[in-house]
XYZ file of C-alpha atoms in Angstrom:
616
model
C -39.008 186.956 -6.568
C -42.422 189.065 -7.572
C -41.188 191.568 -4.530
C -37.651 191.551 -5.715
C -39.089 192.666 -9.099
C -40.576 195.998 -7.855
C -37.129 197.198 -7.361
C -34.987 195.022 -9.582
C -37.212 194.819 -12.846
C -35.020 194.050 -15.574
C -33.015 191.064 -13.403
C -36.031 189.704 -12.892
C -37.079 189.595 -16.407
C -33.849 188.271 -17.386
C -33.544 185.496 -14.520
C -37.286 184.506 -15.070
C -36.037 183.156 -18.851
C -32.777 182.074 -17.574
C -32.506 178.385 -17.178
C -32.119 178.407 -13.354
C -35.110 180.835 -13.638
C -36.829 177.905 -15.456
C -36.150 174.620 -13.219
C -38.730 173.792 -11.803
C -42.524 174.689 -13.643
C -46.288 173.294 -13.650
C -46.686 170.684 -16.297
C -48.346 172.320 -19.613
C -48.298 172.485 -22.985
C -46.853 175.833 -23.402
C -44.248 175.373 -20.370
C -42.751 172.319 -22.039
C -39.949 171.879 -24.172
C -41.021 168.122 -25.659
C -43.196 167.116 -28.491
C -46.277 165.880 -27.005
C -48.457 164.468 -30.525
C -48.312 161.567 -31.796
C -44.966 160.761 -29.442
C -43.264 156.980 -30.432
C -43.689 155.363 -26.859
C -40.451 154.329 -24.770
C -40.117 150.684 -24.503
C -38.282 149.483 -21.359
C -36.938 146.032 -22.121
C -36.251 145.036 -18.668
C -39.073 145.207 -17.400
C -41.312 145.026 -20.991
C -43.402 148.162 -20.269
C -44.088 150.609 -22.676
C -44.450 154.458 -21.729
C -45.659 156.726 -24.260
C -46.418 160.800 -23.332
C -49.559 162.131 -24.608
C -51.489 165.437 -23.689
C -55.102 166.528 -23.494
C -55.531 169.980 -24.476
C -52.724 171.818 -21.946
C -52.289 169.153 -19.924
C -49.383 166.660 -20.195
C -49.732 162.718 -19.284
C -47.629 159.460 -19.436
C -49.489 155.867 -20.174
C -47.559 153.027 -18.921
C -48.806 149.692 -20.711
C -47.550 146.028 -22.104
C -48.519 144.290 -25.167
C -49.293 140.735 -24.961
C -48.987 140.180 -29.146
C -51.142 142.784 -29.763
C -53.652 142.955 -26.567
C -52.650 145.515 -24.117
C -53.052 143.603 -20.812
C -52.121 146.065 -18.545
C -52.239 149.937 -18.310
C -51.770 153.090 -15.916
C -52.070 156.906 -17.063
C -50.331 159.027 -14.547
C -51.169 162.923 -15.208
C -47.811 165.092 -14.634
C -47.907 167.921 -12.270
C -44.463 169.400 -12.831
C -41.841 169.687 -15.138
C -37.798 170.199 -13.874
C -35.259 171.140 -16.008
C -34.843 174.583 -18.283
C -34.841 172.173 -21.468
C -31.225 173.271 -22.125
C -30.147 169.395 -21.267
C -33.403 167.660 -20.082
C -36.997 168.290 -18.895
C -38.111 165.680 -16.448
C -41.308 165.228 -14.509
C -42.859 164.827 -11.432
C -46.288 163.805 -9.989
C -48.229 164.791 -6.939
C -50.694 163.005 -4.628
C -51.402 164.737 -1.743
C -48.390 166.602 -1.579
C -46.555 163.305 -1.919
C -43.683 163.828 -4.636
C -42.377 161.000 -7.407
C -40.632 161.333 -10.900
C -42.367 159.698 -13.601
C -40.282 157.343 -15.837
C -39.642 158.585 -18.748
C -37.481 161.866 -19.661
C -37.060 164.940 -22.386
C -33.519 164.716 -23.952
C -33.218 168.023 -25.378
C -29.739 167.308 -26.925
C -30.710 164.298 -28.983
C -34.216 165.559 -29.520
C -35.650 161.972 -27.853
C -37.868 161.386 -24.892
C -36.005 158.087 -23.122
C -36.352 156.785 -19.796
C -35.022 159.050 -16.811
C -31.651 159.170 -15.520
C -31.589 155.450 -13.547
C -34.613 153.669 -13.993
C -32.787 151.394 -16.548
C -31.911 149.878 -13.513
C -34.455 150.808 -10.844
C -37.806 148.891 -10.600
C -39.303 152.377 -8.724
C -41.944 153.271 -11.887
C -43.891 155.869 -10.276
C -42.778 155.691 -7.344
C -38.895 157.354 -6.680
C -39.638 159.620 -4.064
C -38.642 163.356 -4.772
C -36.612 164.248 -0.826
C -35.924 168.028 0.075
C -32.399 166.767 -0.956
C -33.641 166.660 -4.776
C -35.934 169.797 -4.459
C -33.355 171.800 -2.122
C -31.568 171.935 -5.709
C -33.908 172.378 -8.475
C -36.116 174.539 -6.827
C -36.451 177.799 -4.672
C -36.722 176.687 -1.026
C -39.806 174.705 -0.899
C -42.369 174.008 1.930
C -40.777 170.149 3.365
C -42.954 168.480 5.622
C -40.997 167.084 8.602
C -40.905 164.276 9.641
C -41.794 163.078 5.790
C -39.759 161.196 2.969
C -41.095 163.417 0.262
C -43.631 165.330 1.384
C -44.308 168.910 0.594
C -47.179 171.469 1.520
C -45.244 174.556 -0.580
C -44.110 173.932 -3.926
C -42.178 176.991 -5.717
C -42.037 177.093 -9.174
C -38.154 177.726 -10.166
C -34.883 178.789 -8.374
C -35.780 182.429 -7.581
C -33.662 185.282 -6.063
C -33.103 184.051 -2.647
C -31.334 180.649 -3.368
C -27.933 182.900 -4.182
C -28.680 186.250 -2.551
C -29.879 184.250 0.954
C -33.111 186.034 2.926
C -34.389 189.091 1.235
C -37.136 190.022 4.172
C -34.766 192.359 6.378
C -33.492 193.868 3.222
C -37.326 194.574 2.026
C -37.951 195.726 4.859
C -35.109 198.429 5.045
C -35.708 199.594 1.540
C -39.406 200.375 2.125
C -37.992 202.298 5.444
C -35.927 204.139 3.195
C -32.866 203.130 5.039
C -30.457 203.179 1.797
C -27.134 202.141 0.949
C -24.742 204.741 1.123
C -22.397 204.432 -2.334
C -19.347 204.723 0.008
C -19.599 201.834 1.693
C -19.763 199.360 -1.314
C -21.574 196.729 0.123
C -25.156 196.555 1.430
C -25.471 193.953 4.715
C -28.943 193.372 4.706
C -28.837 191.180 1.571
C -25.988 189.289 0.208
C -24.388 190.125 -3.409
C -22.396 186.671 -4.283
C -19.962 189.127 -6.890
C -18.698 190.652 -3.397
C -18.114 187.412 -0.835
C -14.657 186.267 -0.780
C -14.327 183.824 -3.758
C -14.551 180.499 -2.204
C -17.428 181.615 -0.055
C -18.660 182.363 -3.677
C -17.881 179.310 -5.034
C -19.313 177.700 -2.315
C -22.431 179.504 -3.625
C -22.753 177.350 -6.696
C -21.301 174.374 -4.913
C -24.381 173.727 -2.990
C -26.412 172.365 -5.895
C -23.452 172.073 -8.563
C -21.381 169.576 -6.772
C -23.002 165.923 -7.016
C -22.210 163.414 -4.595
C -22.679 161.353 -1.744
C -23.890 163.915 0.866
C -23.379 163.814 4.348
C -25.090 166.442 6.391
C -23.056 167.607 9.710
C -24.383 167.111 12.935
C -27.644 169.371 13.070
C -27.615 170.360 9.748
C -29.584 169.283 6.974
C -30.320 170.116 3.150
C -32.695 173.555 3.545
C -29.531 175.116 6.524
C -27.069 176.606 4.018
C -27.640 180.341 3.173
C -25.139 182.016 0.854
C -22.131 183.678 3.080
C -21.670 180.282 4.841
C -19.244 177.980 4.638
C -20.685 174.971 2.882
C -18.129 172.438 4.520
C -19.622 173.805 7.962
C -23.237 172.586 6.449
C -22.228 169.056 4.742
C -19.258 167.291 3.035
C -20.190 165.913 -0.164
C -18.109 162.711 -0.828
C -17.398 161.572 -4.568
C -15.160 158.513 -6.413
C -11.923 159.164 -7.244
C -10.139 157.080 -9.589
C -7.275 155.943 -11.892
C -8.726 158.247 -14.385
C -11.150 160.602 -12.162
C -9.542 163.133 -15.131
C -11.625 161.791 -18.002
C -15.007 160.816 -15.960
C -17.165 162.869 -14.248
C -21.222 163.371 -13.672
C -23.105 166.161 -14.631
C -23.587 168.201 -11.318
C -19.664 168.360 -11.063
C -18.368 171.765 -12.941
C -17.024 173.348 -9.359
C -15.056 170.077 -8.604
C -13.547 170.352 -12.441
C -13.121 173.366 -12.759
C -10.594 173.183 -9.465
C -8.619 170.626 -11.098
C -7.303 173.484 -13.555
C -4.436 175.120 -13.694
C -5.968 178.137 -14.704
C -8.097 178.266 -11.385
C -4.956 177.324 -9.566
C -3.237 179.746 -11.072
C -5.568 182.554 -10.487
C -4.753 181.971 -6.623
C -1.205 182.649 -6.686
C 0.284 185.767 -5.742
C 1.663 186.027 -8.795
C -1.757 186.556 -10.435
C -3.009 189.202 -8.118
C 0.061 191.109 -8.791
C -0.930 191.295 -12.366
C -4.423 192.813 -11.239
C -6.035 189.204 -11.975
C -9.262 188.621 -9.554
C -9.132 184.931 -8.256
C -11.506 182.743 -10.733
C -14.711 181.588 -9.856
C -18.076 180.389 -11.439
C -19.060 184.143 -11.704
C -15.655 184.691 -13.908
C -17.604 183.093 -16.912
C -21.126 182.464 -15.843
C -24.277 185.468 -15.399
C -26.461 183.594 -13.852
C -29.362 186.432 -14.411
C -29.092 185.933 -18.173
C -30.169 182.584 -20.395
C -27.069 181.000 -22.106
C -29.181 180.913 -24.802
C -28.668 184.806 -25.077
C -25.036 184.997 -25.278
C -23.107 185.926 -28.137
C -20.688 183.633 -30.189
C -17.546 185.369 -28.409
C -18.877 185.320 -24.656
C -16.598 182.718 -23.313
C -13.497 183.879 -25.003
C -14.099 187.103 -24.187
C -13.556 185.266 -20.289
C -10.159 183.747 -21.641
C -9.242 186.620 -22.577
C -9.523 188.629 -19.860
C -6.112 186.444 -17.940
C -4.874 185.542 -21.589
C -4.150 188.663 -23.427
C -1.375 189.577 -25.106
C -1.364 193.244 -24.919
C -1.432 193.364 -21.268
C 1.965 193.188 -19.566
C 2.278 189.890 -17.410
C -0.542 188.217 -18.603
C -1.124 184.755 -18.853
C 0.377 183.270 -21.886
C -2.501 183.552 -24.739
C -2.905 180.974 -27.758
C -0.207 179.675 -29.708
C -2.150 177.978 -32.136
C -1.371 178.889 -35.523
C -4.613 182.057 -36.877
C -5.871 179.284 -39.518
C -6.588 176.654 -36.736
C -8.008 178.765 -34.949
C -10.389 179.917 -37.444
C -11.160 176.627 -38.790
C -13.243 173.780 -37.131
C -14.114 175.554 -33.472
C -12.640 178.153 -33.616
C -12.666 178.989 -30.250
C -11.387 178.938 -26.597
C -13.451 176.574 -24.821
C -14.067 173.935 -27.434
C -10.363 173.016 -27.530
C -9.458 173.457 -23.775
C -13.064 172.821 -22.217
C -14.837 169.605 -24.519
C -17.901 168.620 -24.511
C -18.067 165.266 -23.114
C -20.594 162.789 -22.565
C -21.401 162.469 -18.734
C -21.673 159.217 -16.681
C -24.876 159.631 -14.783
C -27.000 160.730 -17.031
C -27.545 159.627 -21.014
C -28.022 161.851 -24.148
C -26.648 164.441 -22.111
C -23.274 166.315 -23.093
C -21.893 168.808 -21.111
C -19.053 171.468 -21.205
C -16.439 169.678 -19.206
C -15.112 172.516 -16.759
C -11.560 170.612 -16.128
C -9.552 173.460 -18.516
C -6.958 171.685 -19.722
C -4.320 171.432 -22.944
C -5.608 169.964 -25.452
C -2.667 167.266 -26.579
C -2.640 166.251 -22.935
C -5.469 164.246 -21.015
C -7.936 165.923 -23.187
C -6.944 163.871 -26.075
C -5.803 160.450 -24.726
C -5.036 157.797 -27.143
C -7.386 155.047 -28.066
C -6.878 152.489 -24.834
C -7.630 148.600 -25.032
C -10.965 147.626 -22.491
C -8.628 146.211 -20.226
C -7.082 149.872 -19.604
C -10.655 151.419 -19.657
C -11.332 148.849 -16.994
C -8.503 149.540 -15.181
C -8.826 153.414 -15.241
C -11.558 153.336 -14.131
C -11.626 151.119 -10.849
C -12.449 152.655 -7.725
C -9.885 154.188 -5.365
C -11.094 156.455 -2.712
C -13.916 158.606 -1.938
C -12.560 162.493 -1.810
C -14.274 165.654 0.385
C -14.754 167.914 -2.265
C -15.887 170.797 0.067
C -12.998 171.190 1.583
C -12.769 170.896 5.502
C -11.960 167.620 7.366
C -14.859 165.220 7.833
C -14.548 163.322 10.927
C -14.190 159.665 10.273
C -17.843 159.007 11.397
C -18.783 161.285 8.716
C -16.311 160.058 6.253
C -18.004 156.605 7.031
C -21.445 157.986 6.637
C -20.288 159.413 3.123
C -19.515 155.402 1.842
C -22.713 154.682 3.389
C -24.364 156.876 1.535
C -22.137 156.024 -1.810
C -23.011 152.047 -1.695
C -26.851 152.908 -0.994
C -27.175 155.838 -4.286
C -24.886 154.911 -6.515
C -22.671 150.996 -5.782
C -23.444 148.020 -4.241
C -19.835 146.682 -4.329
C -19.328 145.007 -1.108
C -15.687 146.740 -0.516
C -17.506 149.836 -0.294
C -18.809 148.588 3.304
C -15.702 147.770 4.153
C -14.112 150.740 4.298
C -17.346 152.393 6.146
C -16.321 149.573 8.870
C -12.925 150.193 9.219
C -14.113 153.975 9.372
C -16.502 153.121 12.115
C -14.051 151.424 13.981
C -11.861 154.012 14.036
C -14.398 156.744 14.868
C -15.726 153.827 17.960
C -12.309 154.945 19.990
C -13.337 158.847 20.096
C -16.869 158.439 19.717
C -19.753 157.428 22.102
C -22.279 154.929 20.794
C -25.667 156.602 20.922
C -23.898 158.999 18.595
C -22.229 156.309 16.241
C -25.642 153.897 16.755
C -27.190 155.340 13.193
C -24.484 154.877 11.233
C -23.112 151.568 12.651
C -27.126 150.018 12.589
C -27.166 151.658 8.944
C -23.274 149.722 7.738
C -24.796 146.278 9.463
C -28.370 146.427 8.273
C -26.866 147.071 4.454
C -24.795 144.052 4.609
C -28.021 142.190 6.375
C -26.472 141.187 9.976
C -29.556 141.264 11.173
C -28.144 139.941 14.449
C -25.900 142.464 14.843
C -27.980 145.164 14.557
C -30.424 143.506 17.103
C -27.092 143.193 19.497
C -26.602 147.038 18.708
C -30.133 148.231 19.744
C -29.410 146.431 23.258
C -26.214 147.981 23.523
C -27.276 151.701 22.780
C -30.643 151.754 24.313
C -32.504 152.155 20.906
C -35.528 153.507 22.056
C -33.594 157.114 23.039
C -31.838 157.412 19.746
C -34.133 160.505 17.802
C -33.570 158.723 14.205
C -36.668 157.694 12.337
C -34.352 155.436 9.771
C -32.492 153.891 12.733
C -35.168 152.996 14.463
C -36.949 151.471 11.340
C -33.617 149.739 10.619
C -33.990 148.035 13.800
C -37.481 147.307 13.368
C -37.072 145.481 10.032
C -33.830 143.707 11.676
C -36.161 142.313 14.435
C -38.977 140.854 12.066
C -36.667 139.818 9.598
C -35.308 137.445 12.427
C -38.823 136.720 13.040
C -39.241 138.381 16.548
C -42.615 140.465 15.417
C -43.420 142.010 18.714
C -40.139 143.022 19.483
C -40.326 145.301 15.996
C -43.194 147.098 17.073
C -41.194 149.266 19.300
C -38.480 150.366 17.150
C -41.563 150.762 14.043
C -43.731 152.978 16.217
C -41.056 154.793 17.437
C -39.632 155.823 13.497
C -43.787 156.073 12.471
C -44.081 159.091 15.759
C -40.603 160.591 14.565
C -41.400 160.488 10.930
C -45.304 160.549 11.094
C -45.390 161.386 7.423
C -43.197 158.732 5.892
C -45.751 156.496 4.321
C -42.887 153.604 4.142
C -42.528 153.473 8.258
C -46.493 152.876 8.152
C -46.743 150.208 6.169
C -43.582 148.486 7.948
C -45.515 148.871 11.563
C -48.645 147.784 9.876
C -46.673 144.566 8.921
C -45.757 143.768 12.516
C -49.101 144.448 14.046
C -50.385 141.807 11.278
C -47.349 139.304 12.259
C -48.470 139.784 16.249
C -52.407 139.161 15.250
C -53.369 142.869 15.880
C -54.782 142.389 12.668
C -57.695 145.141 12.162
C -55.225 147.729 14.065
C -53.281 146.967 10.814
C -55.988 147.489 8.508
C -56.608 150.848 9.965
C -52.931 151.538 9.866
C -53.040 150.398 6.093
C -56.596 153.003 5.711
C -54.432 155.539 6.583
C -51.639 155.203 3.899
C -54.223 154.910 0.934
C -56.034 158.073 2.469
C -52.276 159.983 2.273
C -51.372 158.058 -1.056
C -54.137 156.507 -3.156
C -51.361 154.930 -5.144
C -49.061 153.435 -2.624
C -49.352 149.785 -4.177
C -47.625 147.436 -1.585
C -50.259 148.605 0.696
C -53.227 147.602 -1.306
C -51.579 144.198 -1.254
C -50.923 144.042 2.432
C -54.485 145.131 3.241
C -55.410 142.559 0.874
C -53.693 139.715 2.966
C -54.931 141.062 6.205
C -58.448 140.964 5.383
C -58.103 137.961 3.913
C -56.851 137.073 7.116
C -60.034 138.896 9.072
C -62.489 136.421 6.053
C -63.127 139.951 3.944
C -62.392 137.487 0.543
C -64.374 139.939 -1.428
C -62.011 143.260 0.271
C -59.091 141.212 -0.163
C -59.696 140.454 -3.915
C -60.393 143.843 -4.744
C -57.008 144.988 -3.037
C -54.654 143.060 -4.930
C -55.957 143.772 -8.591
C -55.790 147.428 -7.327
C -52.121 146.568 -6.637
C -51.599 144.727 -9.854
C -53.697 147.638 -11.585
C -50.995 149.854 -10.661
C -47.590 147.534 -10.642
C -48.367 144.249 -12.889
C -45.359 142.580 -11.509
C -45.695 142.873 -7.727
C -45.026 139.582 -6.956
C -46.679 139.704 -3.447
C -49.938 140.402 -5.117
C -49.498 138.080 -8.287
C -49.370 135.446 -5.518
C -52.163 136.459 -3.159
C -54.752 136.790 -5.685
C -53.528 133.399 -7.739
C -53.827 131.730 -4.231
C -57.153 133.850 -3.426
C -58.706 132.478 -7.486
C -57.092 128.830 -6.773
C -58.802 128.164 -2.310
C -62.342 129.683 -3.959
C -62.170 127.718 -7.048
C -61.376 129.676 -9.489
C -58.038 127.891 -10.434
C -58.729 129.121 -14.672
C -58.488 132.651 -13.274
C -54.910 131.150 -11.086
C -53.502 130.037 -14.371
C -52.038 133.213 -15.846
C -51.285 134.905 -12.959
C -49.355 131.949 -12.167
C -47.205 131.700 -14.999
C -46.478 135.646 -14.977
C -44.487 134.932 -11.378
C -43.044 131.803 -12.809
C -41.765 134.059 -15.543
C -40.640 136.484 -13.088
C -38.959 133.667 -10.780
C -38.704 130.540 -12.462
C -37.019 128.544 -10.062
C -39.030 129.771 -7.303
C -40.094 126.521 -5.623
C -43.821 128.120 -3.611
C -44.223 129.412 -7.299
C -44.018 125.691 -8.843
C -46.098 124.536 -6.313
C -48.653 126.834 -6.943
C -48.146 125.739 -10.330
C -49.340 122.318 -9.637
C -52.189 122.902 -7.855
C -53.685 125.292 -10.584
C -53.053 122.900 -13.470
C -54.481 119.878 -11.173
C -57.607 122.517 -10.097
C -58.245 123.307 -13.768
């Protein structure tokens, strides 16, 4: 962006305080758009952790903790690296160790003027631990530096979306400019960089599509989130699959303006030959939206000044304009979009209202009656995933794309179902080393651990070049309790993913479970060298060199793991066990009733139990 500035100065000036301009930011003081004194902490009640944001001087921090009446017996301060979001709606945060990315619980709603927990973790137990994928940073950033073969790894961090994400590669462009190689004005359009205002509109649209249509996505064969480049097709990059329903109308997520806005009749009607012939350009994002200049900027009359431009009534054939009686009109809204374009509350994401981009009338779906819960229910219920980018997926990828749906956003067991009959049908055209990731993915979700054992016979496992496949089989063999045969598949998905911290500490696992138990502890050195943090595998380290008589190592291991998760039941276990064989069955006691709290009717847990209150 700092080398499209030497020729483009004001754009850049503009786009730098846009909101894309400003989605992605180091964490400070002065780059944040929450109150950071004195902040009331953010109580999670299902899991009875408190977070409260504090800074020190310029730099910004969360302290996770839990009152026990009024003793605090457990904290963790997490320092944030980076702040996403332009503040408009939200500003969340991230943290870094090593390069290893993860959103910190709690979020900035702008709207309500609240911090809250972030979008999902009223349901997810991740803490600090949701891995940020290229997937997540593909979007809210500028094309950042991914390191294959990684979950959420990253050795190049930009800081906001910058010039390139909608204009595509600017180096052969650069590099014609300084040669003096000019456009000539005739010609219109300059090939060495794209402008979006001059691609055929849904190559446009597909522009703003990339990041602003949310769903289940399913990359094509080859292809993965850093491939598209404005000028390409986006359906020839991925499909992005999404719920349709009985009233799909009425509820819709945040990332979704595109898909809305191509409900409308007014974008429909834009498209008709009918429309051209009245010297109307077909609509697209760019028909309303600058994305060079901060919404915050625009005057009072922007939007309607869009309307207006296919709804005037001085124009011959235009598109009928506003029949609303003048004193409507001027009273309440008073304009355009807050009739036909509400804001509405979104369902992924709380606090957050958003100008719904469905342009509609407004005594039609946009003002429904009151319904009874039985018809809200009913509405609602799930009827099909839809391709939203156009194209045909294949029926392996349409498969892929419930796959994907039940694993981010359902767990509804019908969801699988149709991924299987999907499969099946996509079995009569397709070869099995090529359907073997998705059909090991569909049986390891609904736990057939058999089946996917039968699977990685069938295919010959060890020549499918998929690190999640191959740790799907892997955790399908020692779940069944055949340890050596997992070592295979797990070193196979730890050498195609060596950075993916989770494949390490699965092969680490087995190696324990077939005795090859200080292999394991260097295996388990490794992950705590990458991520100091990683808590599971200060608990599994614990347990194997408890296992190799290191009491002393082991001990130490799983309070670092309850230092950083209090509830990880592995560890509340280990060390209870660890206080209650060296007799230290007083220190067992609460750390006993904690998992008994956790699992009551766990029946190891109530044995345990016993033994403590008979030691003590």
């Amino acid at each position: 962006a700092e080398t499209c500035a030497t020729c483009h100065p004001t754009y850049y000036e503009s786009f730098s305080q846009a909101e894309m301009g400003r989605s992605f930011r180091r964490a400070t003081l002065a780059d944040s758009d929450a109150p950071w004194d004195g902040v009331a902490p953010v109580y999670d009640a299902a899991r009875d952790l408190y977070y409260q944001p504090f800074r020190r001087g310029e730099a910004l921090f969360v302290r996770e903790y839990r009152l026990a009446g009024r003793d605090t017996v457990h904290q963790r301060v997490e320092q944030i690296d980076y702040i996403v979001g332009s503040g408009h709606h939200t500003n969340s945060h991230i943290r870094e160790e090593n390069g290893y990315l993860y959103q910190i619980p709690v979020t900035w709603y702008a709207q309500v003027g609240r911090w809250g927990l972030a979008p999902g973790f009223e349901s997810a137990g991740s803490r600090f631990s949701r891995p940020i994928t290229e997937a997540c940073m593909t979007c809210h950033n500028a094309m950042p530096g991914f390191v294959a073969g990684s979950e959420n790894r990253f050795d190049r961090v930009p800081l906001g979306i910058d010039c390139e994400r909608c204009h595509g590669p600017g180096s052969v462009h650069v590099r014609e400019k300084r040669a003096g190689n000019l456009v000539d004005v005739a010609r219109e359009v300059d090939y060495t960089i794209v402008n979006p205002g001059k691609l055929p509109p849904d190559l446009q649209m597909n522009v703003c599509e990339r990041c602003h249509t949310q769903g289940a996505a399913v990359f094509r064969e080859g292809r993965g989130p850093a491939d598209f480049r404005p000028g390409m097709r986006l359906s020839d990059v991925e499909h992005v699959f999404w719920v349709r329903s009985a009233d799909s109308t009425a509820r819709f997520t945040m990332a979704s303006h595109p898909d809305r806005l191509r409900m409308s009749a007014c974008f429909e009607g834009s498209r008709r030959p009918s429309a051209s012939g009245r010297g109307l350009a077909p609509m697209t994002c760019l028909t309303c939206h600058n994305p060079h200049v901060s919404i915050r900027t625009l005057g009072a009359d922007h939007y309607d000044a869009a309307c207006r431009n296919c709804h005037a009534p001085e124009r011959p054939g235009a598109a009928p304009a506003c029949t609303e009686p003048g004193v409507v009109r001027a009273g309440g809204t008073g304009n355009c979009v807050a009739c036909h374009m509400p804001e509405s509350e979104v369902t992924d994401i709380p606090n957050v209202r958003v100008t719904d981009h469905f342009i509609r009338r407004p005594d039609g779906a946009g003002r429904a009656a009151a319904l009874s819960e039985d018809e809200v229910e009913a509405r609602a219920a799930f009827v099909r995933l839809a391709s939203l980018l156009g194209g045909v997926p294949t029926d392996l990828e349409a498969a892929e794309g419930y796959l994907t749906y039940y694993e981010e956003v359902t767990n509804r067991p019908g969801v699988l179902d149709s991924a299987a009959a999907l499969l099946d049908r996509a079995s009569r055209t397709t070869p099995l080393p090529r359907l073997a990731p998705a059909l090991v993915r569909l049986l390891f979700l609904r736990g057939d651990y058999a089946a996917v054992r039968v699977v990685a016979r069938e295919v010959d496992a060890e020549a499918v070049d998929d690190a999640w496949t191959q740790y799907r089989i892997g955790e399908a063999f020692a779940a069944t309790g055949a340890s050596e045969a997992a070592l295979r598949p797990f070193r196979r998905a730890v050498a195609l993913a060596p950075h993916a911290l989770r494949f390490r500490v699965k092969l680490a696992g087995a190696l324990v479970a077939t005795g090859a138990v200080e292999e394991a502890v260097r295996a388990y050195d490794a992950v705590l060298e990458a991520d100091p943090t990683f808590e599971t595998a200060y608990n599994d380290r614990g347990w194997a060199r408890v296992l190799l008589g290191d009491l002393a190592g082991a001990e130490a291991d799983f309070r670092q793991a309850l230092a950083l998760d209090p509830d990880l039941e592995e560890a509340l276990a280990n060390l209870a066990s660890l206080y209650y064989n060296t007799g230290r069955p007083a220190e067992a006691r609460p750390l006993v009733r904690r998992l008994l709290r956790l699992d009551p009717t766990n029946p190891d847990y109530r044995r345990l139990e016993a033994l403590v209150e008979a030691g003590a």
